[in-house]
CSV table of N, CA and C in Angstrom, one decimal:
chain,number,residue,atom,x,y,z
A,880,UNK,N,15.0,9.6,1.9
A,880,UNK,CA,14.0,9.6,0.8
A,880,UNK,C,12.7,9.3,1.1
A,881,UNK,N,12.9,8.7,2.0
A,881,UNK,CA,11.5,8.1,2.3
A,881,UNK,C,10.1,9.0,2.9
A,882,UNK,N,11.0,9.7,3.5
A,882,UNK,CA,10.0,11.0,4.2
A,882,UNK,C,9.3,11.8,2.9
A,883,UNK,N,10.6,12.6,2.0
A,883,UNK,CA,10.2,12.7,0.7
A,883,UNK,C,9.3,12.4,-0.2
A,884,UNK,N,9.3,11.2,-0.6
A,884,UNK,CA,8.4,10.4,-0.9
A,884,UNK,C,7.1,10.9,-0.3
A,885,UNK,N,6.9,10.2,1.0
A,885,UNK,CA,5.4,10.2,1.6
A,885,UNK,C,5.2,11.4,1.7
A,886,UNK,N,5.9,12.8,1.9
A,886,UNK,CA,5.2,14.0,1.8
A,886,UNK,C,5.0,14.8,0.7
A,887,UNK,N,5.7,14.2,-0.6
A,887,UNK,CA,5.2,14.7,-1.9
A,887,UNK,C,3.9,14.1,-2.5
A,888,UNK,N,3.6,12.5,-1.9
A,888,UNK,CA,2.4,11.8,-2.6
A,888,UNK,C,1.6,12.5,-1.5
A,889,UNK,N,1.5,12.5,-0.3
A,889,UNK,CA,0.5,13.7,0.2
A,889,UNK,C,0.2,15.3,0.0
A,890,UNK,N,1.5,16.1,-0.5
A,890,UNK,CA,1.3,16.9,-1.1
A,890,UNK,C,0.7,17.0,-2.3
A,891,UNK,N,0.7,16.3,-2.9
A,891,UNK,CA,0.7,16.3,-4.5
A,891,UNK,C,-0.8,15.9,-4.8
A,892,UNK,N,-1.2,14.9,-3.5
A,892,UNK,CA,-2.9,14.3,-3.3
A,892,UNK,C,-3.4,15.5,-2.6
A,893,UNK,N,-3.3,16.5,-2.1
A,893,UNK,CA,-4.1,17.3,-1.7
A,893,UNK,C,-4.3,19.0,-2.5
A,894,UNK,N,-3.2,19.3,-3.4
A,894,UNK,CA,-3.5,19.9,-5.0
A,894,UNK,C,-4.1,19.2,-5.3
A,895,UNK,N,-4.2,18.0,-5.7
A,895,UNK,CA,-4.7,17.6,-6.6
A,895,UNK,C,-6.6,17.1,-6.1
A,896,UNK,N,-6.7,17.0,-4.8
A,896,UNK,CA,-8.2,17.5,-4.2
A,896,UNK,C,-8.8,18.8,-4.7
A,897,UNK,N,-7.5,19.5,-4.0
A,897,UNK,CA,-8.4,21.1,-4.2
A,897,UNK,C,-8.1,21.7,-5.8
A,898,UNK,N,-8.1,20.9,-6.6
A,898,UNK,CA,-8.4,21.3,-8.4
A,898,UNK,C,-9.3,20.5,-8.6
A,899,UNK,N,-9.6,19.4,-8.5
A,899,UNK,CA,-10.6,18.7,-8.8
A,899,UNK,C,-11.9,18.7,-8.2
A,900,UNK,N,-11.7,18.5,-7.0
A,900,UNK,CA,-12.9,18.6,-6.1
A,900,UNK,C,-13.1,19.4,-5.2
A,901,UNK,N,-13.0,21.4,-5.8
A,901,UNK,CA,-12.9,22.4,-5.0
A,901,UNK,C,-13.8,22.1,-3.7
A,902,UNK,N,-15.1,21.8,-3.8
A,902,UNK,CA,-16.2,21.4,-2.5
A,902,UNK,C,-15.9,20.5,-1.8
A,903,UNK,N,-15.3,19.1,-1.8
A,903,UNK,CA,-15.3,18.3,-1.3
A,903,UNK,C,-15.0,18.4,0.7
A,904,UNK,N,-16.2,18.3,1.3
A,904,UNK,CA,-15.8,18.9,2.9
A,904,UNK,C,-15.1,17.7,3.5
A,905,UNK,N,-14.3,16.6,3.1
A,905,UNK,CA,-13.6,15.9,3.9
A,905,UNK,C,-12.6,16.2,4.0
A,906,UNK,N,-12.3,17.4,3.4
A,906,UNK,CA,-10.4,18.1,3.5
A,906,UNK,C,-10.7,19.6,3.4
A,907,UNK,N,-9.5,19.9,4.5
A,907,UNK,CA,-9.2,20.9,5.1
A,907,UNK,C,-9.1,22.3,4.5
A,908,UNK,N,-7.9,21.7,3.6
A,908,UNK,CA,-7.4,22.5,2.1
A,908,UNK,C,-6.1,22.8,2.2
A,909,UNK,N,-5.7,22.8,3.6
A,909,UNK,CA,-4.2,23.3,4.0
A,909,UNK,C,-3.6,22.1,3.6
A,910,UNK,N,-2.6,22.5,2.6
A,910,UNK,CA,-1.9,21.9,1.8
A,910,UNK,C,-0.3,21.0,2.8
A,911,UNK,N,0.4,22.4,3.3
A,911,UNK,CA,1.2,21.9,4.1
A,911,UNK,C,1.4,21.3,5.3
A,912,UNK,N,0.4,21.6,6.1
A,912,UNK,CA,0.3,20.8,7.7
A,912,UNK,C,-0.3,19.5,7.2
A,913,UNK,N,-1.2,19.4,6.2
A,913,UNK,CA,-1.9,17.9,5.9
A,913,UNK,C,-0.5,17.3,5.2
A,914,UNK,N,0.0,17.7,4.8
A,914,UNK,CA,1.3,17.0,4.2
A,914,UNK,C,2.3,16.2,5.4
A,915,UNK,N,2.5,17.4,6.0
A,915,UNK,CA,3.8,16.9,7.0
A,915,UNK,C,3.5,16.3,8.4
A,916,UNK,N,2.1,16.7,8.9
A,916,UNK,CA,2.0,15.9,9.9
A,916,UNK,C,1.9,14.5,9.8
A,917,UNK,N,1.2,13.9,8.6
A,917,UNK,CA,0.8,12.4,8.3
A,917,UNK,C,2.5,12.0,7.7
A,918,UNK,N,3.5,12.6,7.3
A,918,UNK,CA,4.7,12.1,7.1
A,918,UNK,C,5.7,11.7,8.6
A,919,UNK,N,5.9,12.7,9.7
A,919,UNK,CA,6.0,12.2,10.7
A,919,UNK,C,5.7,11.0,11.3
A,920,UNK,N,4.5,10.9,11.2
A,920,UNK,CA,3.8,9.4,11.6
A,920,UNK,C,4.0,8.5,11.4
A,921,UNK,N,4.0,8.4,9.5
A,921,UNK,CA,4.7,7.3,9.2
A,921,UNK,C,5.9,7.1,9.3
A,922,UNK,N,7.0,8.0,9.2
A,922,UNK,CA,7.9,7.9,10.0
A,922,UNK,C,8.0,7.2,10.9
A,923,UNK,N,7.6,7.4,11.9
A,923,UNK,CA,7.9,7.3,13.0
A,923,UNK,C,7.7,5.3,13.2
A,924,UNK,N,6.8,5.2,12.5
A,924,UNK,CA,6.3,3.7,11.9
A,924,UNK,C,7.4,3.1,11.4
A,925,UNK,N,7.7,3.7,10.5
A,925,UNK,CA,9.0,2.9,9.8
A,925,UNK,C,9.9,2.6,10.6
A,926,UNK,N,10.5,4.1,11.6
A,926,UNK,CA,11.4,3.5,12.6
A,926,UNK,C,10.8,2.4,13.5
A,927,UNK,N,10.0,2.5,14.1
A,927,UNK,CA,9.2,1.5,14.8
A,927,UNK,C,9.5,-0.5,14.4
A,928,UNK,N,9.3,0.1,12.9
A,928,UNK,CA,9.0,-1.5,12.2
A,928,UNK,C,10.7,-2.2,11.6
A,929,UNK,N,11.7,-1.2,12.6
A,929,UNK,CA,12.9,-1.4,12.3
A,929,UNK,C,13.1,-1.7,10.8
A,930,UNK,N,13.0,-0.3,10.0
A,930,UNK,CA,13.2,-0.8,8.7
A,930,UNK,C,14.8,0.4,8.0
A,931,UNK,N,14.8,0.6,9.2
A,931,UNK,CA,16.3,1.8,9.5
A,931,UNK,C,17.4,0.7,9.7
A,932,UNK,N,16.8,-0.5,9.8
A,932,UNK,CA,18.5,-1.2,10.3
A,932,UNK,C,19.0,-1.7,9.0
A,933,UNK,N,20.1,-0.8,8.2
A,933,UNK,CA,21.0,-1.2,7.1
A,933,UNK,C,21.3,-2.7,7.3
A,934,UNK,N,22.1,-3.1,8.2
A,934,UNK,CA,22.3,-4.4,8.8
A,934,UNK,C,21.3,-5.5,8.2
A,935,UNK,N,20.1,-5.3,8.6
A,935,UNK,CA,19.1,-6.4,8.2
A,935,UNK,C,18.8,-6.3,7.2
A,936,UNK,N,19.3,-7.3,6.1
A,936,UNK,CA,18.6,-7.6,4.8
A,936,UNK,C,17.8,-8.3,4.6
A,937,UNK,N,16.2,-8.1,4.5
A,937,UNK,CA,15.2,-9.3,4.9
A,937,UNK,C,15.0,-9.9,3.5
A,938,UNK,N,14.0,-10.5,3.4
A,938,UNK,CA,13.5,-11.4,1.8
A,938,UNK,C,12.2,-10.2,1.7
A,939,UNK,N,12.4,-10.4,0.3
A,939,UNK,CA,10.8,-9.2,-0.2
A,939,UNK,C,9.7,-9.4,0.6
A,940,UNK,N,9.2,-11.0,0.6
A,940,UNK,CA,8.1,-11.1,1.5
A,940,UNK,C,8.1,-10.5,3.0
A,941,UNK,N,9.3,-10.1,3.5
A,941,UNK,CA,9.6,-9.4,4.9
A,941,UNK,C,9.2,-8.0,5.0
A,942,UNK,N,10.1,-8.2,3.5
A,942,UNK,CA,10.1,-6.1,3.7
A,942,UNK,C,9.0,-5.5,3.3
A,943,UNK,N,7.8,-6.8,2.2
A,943,UNK,CA,7.0,-5.4,1.8
A,943,UNK,C,5.6,-5.9,2.7
A,944,UNK,N,5.6,-6.9,4.1
A,944,UNK,CA,4.7,-7.0,5.4
A,944,UNK,C,5.3,-6.3,6.4
A,945,UNK,N,6.4,-5.8,6.7
A,945,UNK,CA,7.1,-4.6,7.5
A,945,UNK,C,6.6,-3.9,6.5
A,946,UNK,N,6.7,-3.3,5.6
A,946,UNK,CA,6.3,-1.7,4.8
A,946,UNK,C,4.7,-1.7,5.4
A,947,UNK,N,4.1,-2.4,4.7
A,947,UNK,CA,2.7,-2.6,4.6
A,947,UNK,C,2.2,-2.1,6.4
A,948,UNK,N,2.8,-2.8,6.9
A,948,UNK,CA,2.4,-2.8,8.5
A,948,UNK,C,2.5,-1.0,9.1
A,949,UNK,N,3.6,-0.9,8.9
A,949,UNK,CA,4.3,0.5,8.9
A,949,UNK,C,3.5,1.6,8.7
A,950,UNK,N,3.0,1.3,7.2
A,950,UNK,CA,2.3,2.2,6.8
A,950,UNK,C,0.7,2.2,6.8
A,951,UNK,N,0.0,0.9,6.8
A,951,UNK,CA,-1.2,1.1,7.6
A,951,UNK,C,-1.6,1.7,9.0
A,952,UNK,N,-0.5,1.5,9.7
A,952,UNK,CA,-0.3,1.6,11.7
A,952,UNK,C,-0.3,3.0,11.2
A,953,UNK,N,0.6,3.6,10.2
A,953,UNK,CA,0.7,5.2,9.9
A,953,UNK,C,-0.4,6.1,9.9
A,954,UNK,N,-1.5,5.4,8.6
A,954,UNK,CA,-2.4,5.7,8.0
A,954,UNK,C,-3.3,5.9,8.7
A,955,UNK,N,-3.4,4.7,10.2
A,955,UNK,CA,-4.3,4.6,11.0
A,955,UNK,C,-4.2,6.1,12.2
A,956,UNK,N,-3.0,6.1,12.4
A,956,UNK,CA,-2.9,7.0,13.2
A,956,UNK,C,-3.2,8.4,12.7
A,957,UNK,N,-2.7,8.9,11.2
A,957,UNK,CA,-3.7,9.8,10.8
A,957,UNK,C,-5.3,10.1,10.4
A,958,UNK,N,-5.7,8.6,10.6
A,958,UNK,CA,-6.9,9.2,10.4
A,958,UNK,C,-7.6,8.9,12.0
A,959,UNK,N,-7.2,8.6,12.6
A,959,UNK,CA,-7.5,8.9,14.1
A,959,UNK,C,-7.3,10.1,14.7
A,960,UNK,N,-6.1,10.9,14.2
A,960,UNK,CA,-5.6,12.2,14.4
A,960,UNK,C,-6.5,13.1,13.5
A,961,UNK,N,-7.2,12.8,12.7
A,961,UNK,CA,-8.3,13.5,11.9
A,961,UNK,C,-9.2,14.0,12.3
A,962,UNK,N,-9.9,13.2,13.4
A,962,UNK,CA,-11.0,13.6,14.4
A,962,UNK,C,-10.3,14.6,15.7
A,963,UNK,N,-9.5,14.4,15.6
A,963,UNK,CA,-9.0,14.8,16.7
A,963,UNK,C,-8.5,16.3,16.6
A,964,UNK,N,-7.8,16.4,15.5
A,964,UNK,CA,-7.9,18.0,14.9
A,964,UNK,C,-8.0,17.8,13.1
A,965,UNK,N,-9.3,18.4,13.8
A,965,UNK,CA,-10.3,18.6,11.9
A,965,UNK,C,-9.3,19.5,11.2
A,966,UNK,N,-8.4,20.0,11.4
A,966,UNK,CA,-8.0,20.8,10.4
A,966,UNK,C,-6.8,19.9,9.2
A,967,UNK,N,-6.5,19.0,10.1
A,967,UNK,CA,-5.8,18.1,9.6
A,967,UNK,C,-6.0,17.0,8.6
A,968,UNK,N,-7.4,17.2,8.4
A,968,UNK,CA,-7.6,15.9,8.3
A,968,UNK,C,-7.8,15.7,6.5
A,969,UNK,N,-7.6,15.1,5.9
A,969,UNK,CA,-7.2,14.2,4.3
A,969,UNK,C,-8.5,14.1,4.0
A,970,UNK,N,-8.9,14.5,2.5
A,970,UNK,CA,-9.6,13.7,1.5
A,970,UNK,C,-9.6,12.5,1.5
A,971,UNK,N,-10.8,11.9,1.5
A,971,UNK,CA,-10.9,10.3,0.6
A,971,UNK,C,-9.9,9.7,0.1
A,972,UNK,N,-10.2,10.6,-1.3
A,972,UNK,CA,-8.8,10.1,-2.6
A,972,UNK,C,-7.4,10.3,-2.2
A,973,UNK,N,-7.2,11.5,-1.0
A,973,UNK,CA,-5.8,11.9,-0.8
A,973,UNK,C,-5.4,11.3,-0.1
A,974,UNK,N,-6.2,10.4,0.7
A,974,UNK,CA,-5.4,9.5,2.0
A,974,UNK,C,-5.0,7.8,0.8
A,975,UNK,N,-5.8,7.5,0.0
A,975,UNK,CA,-5.6,6.2,-0.6
A,975,UNK,C,-5.0,6.7,-2.1
A,976,UNK,N,-4.7,7.5,-2.3
A,976,UNK,CA,-3.9,7.9,-3.2
A,976,UNK,C,-2.4,8.1,-2.6
A,977,UNK,N,-2.1,8.7,-1.8
A,977,UNK,CA,-1.2,9.0,-0.9
A,977,UNK,C,-0.4,7.5,-0.3
A,978,UNK,N,-1.4,6.3,0.4
A,978,UNK,CA,-1.2,5.5,0.8
A,978,UNK,C,-0.4,4.8,-0.4
A,979,UNK,N,-1.0,4.5,-1.7
A,979,UNK,CA,-1.1,3.0,-2.7
A,979,UNK,C,0.7,3.8,-3.1
A,980,UNK,N,0.6,5.4,-3.8
A,980,UNK,CA,1.8,5.4,-4.1
A,980,UNK,C,3.1,5.8,-3.6
A,981,UNK,N,3.0,6.1,-2.0
A,981,UNK,CA,4.1,5.7,-1.4
A,981,UNK,C,4.3,4.6,-0.6
A,982,UNK,N,3.7,3.7,-1.3
A,982,UNK,CA,3.6,2.3,-0.5
A,982,UNK,C,4.7,1.7,-1.7
A,983,UNK,N,3.8,2.0,-2.5
A,983,UNK,CA,4.7,0.9,-3.8
A,983,UNK,C,5.9,1.8,-4.1
A,984,UNK,N,6.0,3.0,-4.3
A,984,UNK,CA,7.3,3.2,-4.3
A,984,UNK,C,8.4,3.4,-3.2
A,985,UNK,N,8.5,3.0,-2.2
A,985,UNK,CA,9.1,3.0,-1.0
A,985,UNK,C,9.7,1.3,-1.3
A,986,UNK,N,8.4,0.9,-1.6
A,986,UNK,CA,9.0,-0.5,-1.7
A,986,UNK,C,9.9,-1.2,-3.0
A,987,UNK,N,9.5,-0.1,-4.4
A,987,UNK,CA,10.5,-0.3,-5.4
A,987,UNK,C,11.6,-0.1,-5.1
A,988,UNK,N,11.9,1.1,-4.2
A,988,UNK,CA,13.1,2.1,-4.2
A,988,UNK,C,13.8,1.1,-3.0
A,989,UNK,N,13.2,0.5,-1.9
A,989,UNK,CA,14.2,-0.5,-1.0
A,989,UNK,C,14.6,-1.8,-1.9
A,990,UNK,N,13.6,-2.3,-3.0
A,990,UNK,CA,14.3,-3.6,-2.8
A,990,UNK,C,15.5,-3.3,-4.0
A,991,UNK,N,15.4,-2.3,-4.9
A,991,UNK,CA,16.5,-1.8,-6.1
A,991,UNK,C,17.9,-1.5,-5.3
A,992,UNK,N,17.5,-0.9,-3.7
A,992,UNK,CA,19.0,-0.8,-3.0
A,992,UNK,C,19.1,-2.4,-2.5
A,993,UNK,N,18.3,-3.0,-2.2
A,993,UNK,CA,18.7,-4.2,-2.1
A,993,UNK,C,19.5,-5.1,-2.7
A,994,UNK,N,18.6,-5.5,-4.3
A,994,UNK,CA,19.6,-5.9,-5.5
A,994,UNK,C,20.9,-5.1,-5.8
A,995,UNK,N,21.2,-3.9,-5.4
A,995,UNK,CA,22.6,-3.1,-5.5
A,995,UNK,C,23.4,-3.9,-4.5
A,996,UNK,N,22.8,-3.6,-3.3
A,996,UNK,CA,23.7,-4.0,-2.0
A,996,UNK,C,23.9,-5.4,-2.2
A,997,UNK,N,23.5,-6.4,-2.8
A,997,UNK,CA,23.7,-7.5,-2.7
A,997,UNK,C,24.5,-8.0,-4.0
A,998,UNK,N,24.6,-6.9,-4.8
A,998,UNK,CA,25.5,-7.3,-6.0
A,998,UNK,C,26.8,-7.6,-5.8
A,999,UNK,N,27.7,-8.1,-6.7
A,999,UNK,CA,29.4,-8.5,-6.6
A,999,UNK,C,29.8,-7.7,-6.5
A,1000,UNK,N,29.5,-6.1,-7.7
A,1000,UNK,CA,30.3,-5.3,-7.6
A,1000,UNK,C,30.3,-3.8,-6.6
A,1001,UNK,N,29.5,-4.4,-5.8
A,1001,UNK,CA,29.7,-3.8,-4.7
A,1001,UNK,C,30.2,-3.9,-3.4
A,1002,UNK,N,30.4,-5.0,-3.4
A,1002,UNK,CA,31.1,-5.9,-2.3
A,1002,UNK,C,32.6,-5.8,-2.3
A,1003,UNK,N,32.8,-5.6,-1.0
A,1003,UNK,CA,34.4,-6.0,-0.8
A,1003,UNK,C,34.9,-7.2,-0.5
A,1004,UNK,N,36.0,-7.2,-1.1
A,1004,UNK,CA,36.7,-8.4,-0.8
A,1004,UNK,C,37.9,-8.8,0.1
A,1005,UNK,N,37.8,-9.4,1.0
A,1005,UNK,CA,39.1,-9.2,2.1
A,1005,UNK,C,39.8,-10.5,2.3
A,1006,UNK,N,40.7,-10.4,2.1
A,1006,UNK,CA,41.8,-11.0,2.7
A,1006,UNK,C,42.5,-11.2,3.3
A,1007,UNK,N,42.7,-12.4,4.7
A,1007,UNK,CA,42.9,-12.3,5.6
A,1007,UNK,C,44.3,-12.4,6.6
A,1008,UNK,N,45.1,-12.2,6.5
A,1008,UNK,CA,46.6,-12.4,6.7
A,1008,UNK,C,46.2,-13.1,8.2
A,1009,UNK,N,46.8,-14.0,8.4
A,1009,UNK,CA,46.9,-15.4,9.4
A,1009,UNK,C,46.0,-16.3,9.3
A,1010,UNK,N,46.0,-17.2,10.4
A,1010,UNK,CA,45.8,-18.4,10.4
A,1010,UNK,C,45.1,-19.2,12.2
A,1011,UNK,N,44.2,-19.6,12.2
A,1011,UNK,CA,43.9,-20.3,13.3
A,1011,UNK,C,42.7,-19.8,13.8
A,1012,UNK,N,42.8,-19.7,15.3
A,1012,UNK,CA,41.6,-19.2,16.0
A,1012,UNK,C,41.7,-17.7,15.8
A,1013,UNK,N,42.4,-17.2,16.2
A,1013,UNK,CA,42.8,-15.8,16.2
A,1013,UNK,C,41.7,-15.1,14.8
A,1014,UNK,N,42.2,-15.6,13.9
A,1014,UNK,CA,41.6,-15.6,12.6
A,1014,UNK,C,40.4,-15.9,12.4
A,1015,UNK,N,40.2,-17.0,12.6
A,1015,UNK,CA,38.5,-17.4,12.8
A,1015,UNK,C,37.5,-16.0,13.2
A,1016,UNK,N,38.0,-15.9,14.9
A,1016,UNK,CA,37.5,-15.2,15.3
A,1016,UNK,C,37.3,-13.4,14.5
A,1017,UNK,N,38.3,-13.3,14.2
A,1017,UNK,CA,38.0,-12.0,12.8
A,1017,UNK,C,37.2,-12.0,12.0
A,1018,UNK,N,37.4,-13.2,11.3
A,1018,UNK,CA,36.5,-13.8,9.9
A,1018,UNK,C,35.0,-13.7,10.6
A,1019,UNK,N,34.6,-14.3,11.6
A,1019,UNK,CA,33.6,-14.3,12.0
A,1019,UNK,C,33.0,-12.8,12.3
A,1020,UNK,N,33.6,-12.0,12.9
A,1020,UNK,CA,33.2,-10.8,13.6
A,1020,UNK,C,33.0,-9.4,11.9
A,1021,UNK,N,33.8,-10.2,11.4
A,1021,UNK,CA,33.7,-9.4,10.2
A,1021,UNK,C,32.6,-9.8,8.9
A,1022,UNK,N,32.4,-11.0,8.7
A,1022,UNK,CA,30.8,-11.7,8.0
A,1022,UNK,C,29.8,-11.3,8.8
A,1023,UNK,N,29.7,-11.2,10.2
A,1023,UNK,CA,28.4,-11.2,11.0
A,1023,UNK,C,28.2,-10.1,10.8
A,1024,UNK,N,28.9,-8.8,11.3
A,1024,UNK,CA,28.8,-7.6,11.1
A,1024,UNK,C,28.6,-6.8,9.6
A,1025,UNK,N,29.2,-7.0,8.9
A,1025,UNK,CA,29.1,-6.1,7.5
A,1025,UNK,C,28.5,-7.5,6.9
A,1026,UNK,N,27.7,-7.4,5.7
A,1026,UNK,CA,27.5,-8.1,4.8
A,1026,UNK,C,28.0,-7.9,3.5
A,1027,UNK,N,28.6,-6.4,3.6
A,1027,UNK,CA,29.0,-6.1,2.5
A,1027,UNK,C,30.5,-6.6,1.9
A,1028,UNK,N,30.8,-7.4,3.0
A,1028,UNK,CA,32.5,-8.0,2.6
A,1028,UNK,C,32.3,-9.5,2.3
A,1029,UNK,N,32.9,-9.8,1.3
A,1029,UNK,CA,33.5,-11.4,1.1
A,1029,UNK,C,34.8,-11.9,1.5
A,1030,UNK,N,34.8,-12.8,2.3
A,1030,UNK,CA,35.7,-13.3,3.1
A,1030,UNK,C,36.5,-14.1,1.2
A,1031,UNK,N,37.4,-13.8,1.2
A,1031,UNK,CA,38.3,-14.5,0.4
A,1031,UNK,C,38.9,-15.6,0.9
A,1032,UNK,N,39.8,-15.5,1.9
A,1032,UNK,CA,40.4,-16.1,2.2
A,1032,UNK,C,41.4,-15.6,3.4
A,1033,UNK,N,42.1,-17.1,3.8
A,1033,UNK,CA,43.3,-16.5,4.7
A,1033,UNK,C,44.9,-17.1,4.5
A,1034,UNK,N,45.2,-16.4,4.4
A,1034,UNK,CA,47.2,-16.9,4.3
A,1034,UNK,C,47.7,-16.8,5.7
A,1035,UNK,N,49.0,-17.9,5.7
A,1035,UNK,CA,49.6,-17.9,6.8
A,1035,UNK,C,50.9,-17.1,6.1
């Protein structure tokens, strides 16, 4: 989903640059490669920032910081790469529009996902049959590995 958001924001930005400012020398005008290359770079940065670990539910501030650093690193690589391959250069307006729109959209979707996953309606309740140290080991393993389960209790 993140890839489509990033790709769409860059593709739309390139198309808007082409329509509104057709003589802008800072953009090459090739829409598909200009949108695909940065998408792969930003997705790589999102992966390196460990934002695809679904077991790790962090707070809003940490999520925004990780997303911002991943996007800033990805877009920095895009800017550096555009000097090496001028054909893939993005216009300044496209660059800024894509960064702001995709960061805000991905952050909003991840907040919505976090809210849905922490909701009591999506969590499963677990009643453990048994008592003692083995039951405690199982309960610790379930609570530590999967946050979608609520331990209701243990029966003997």
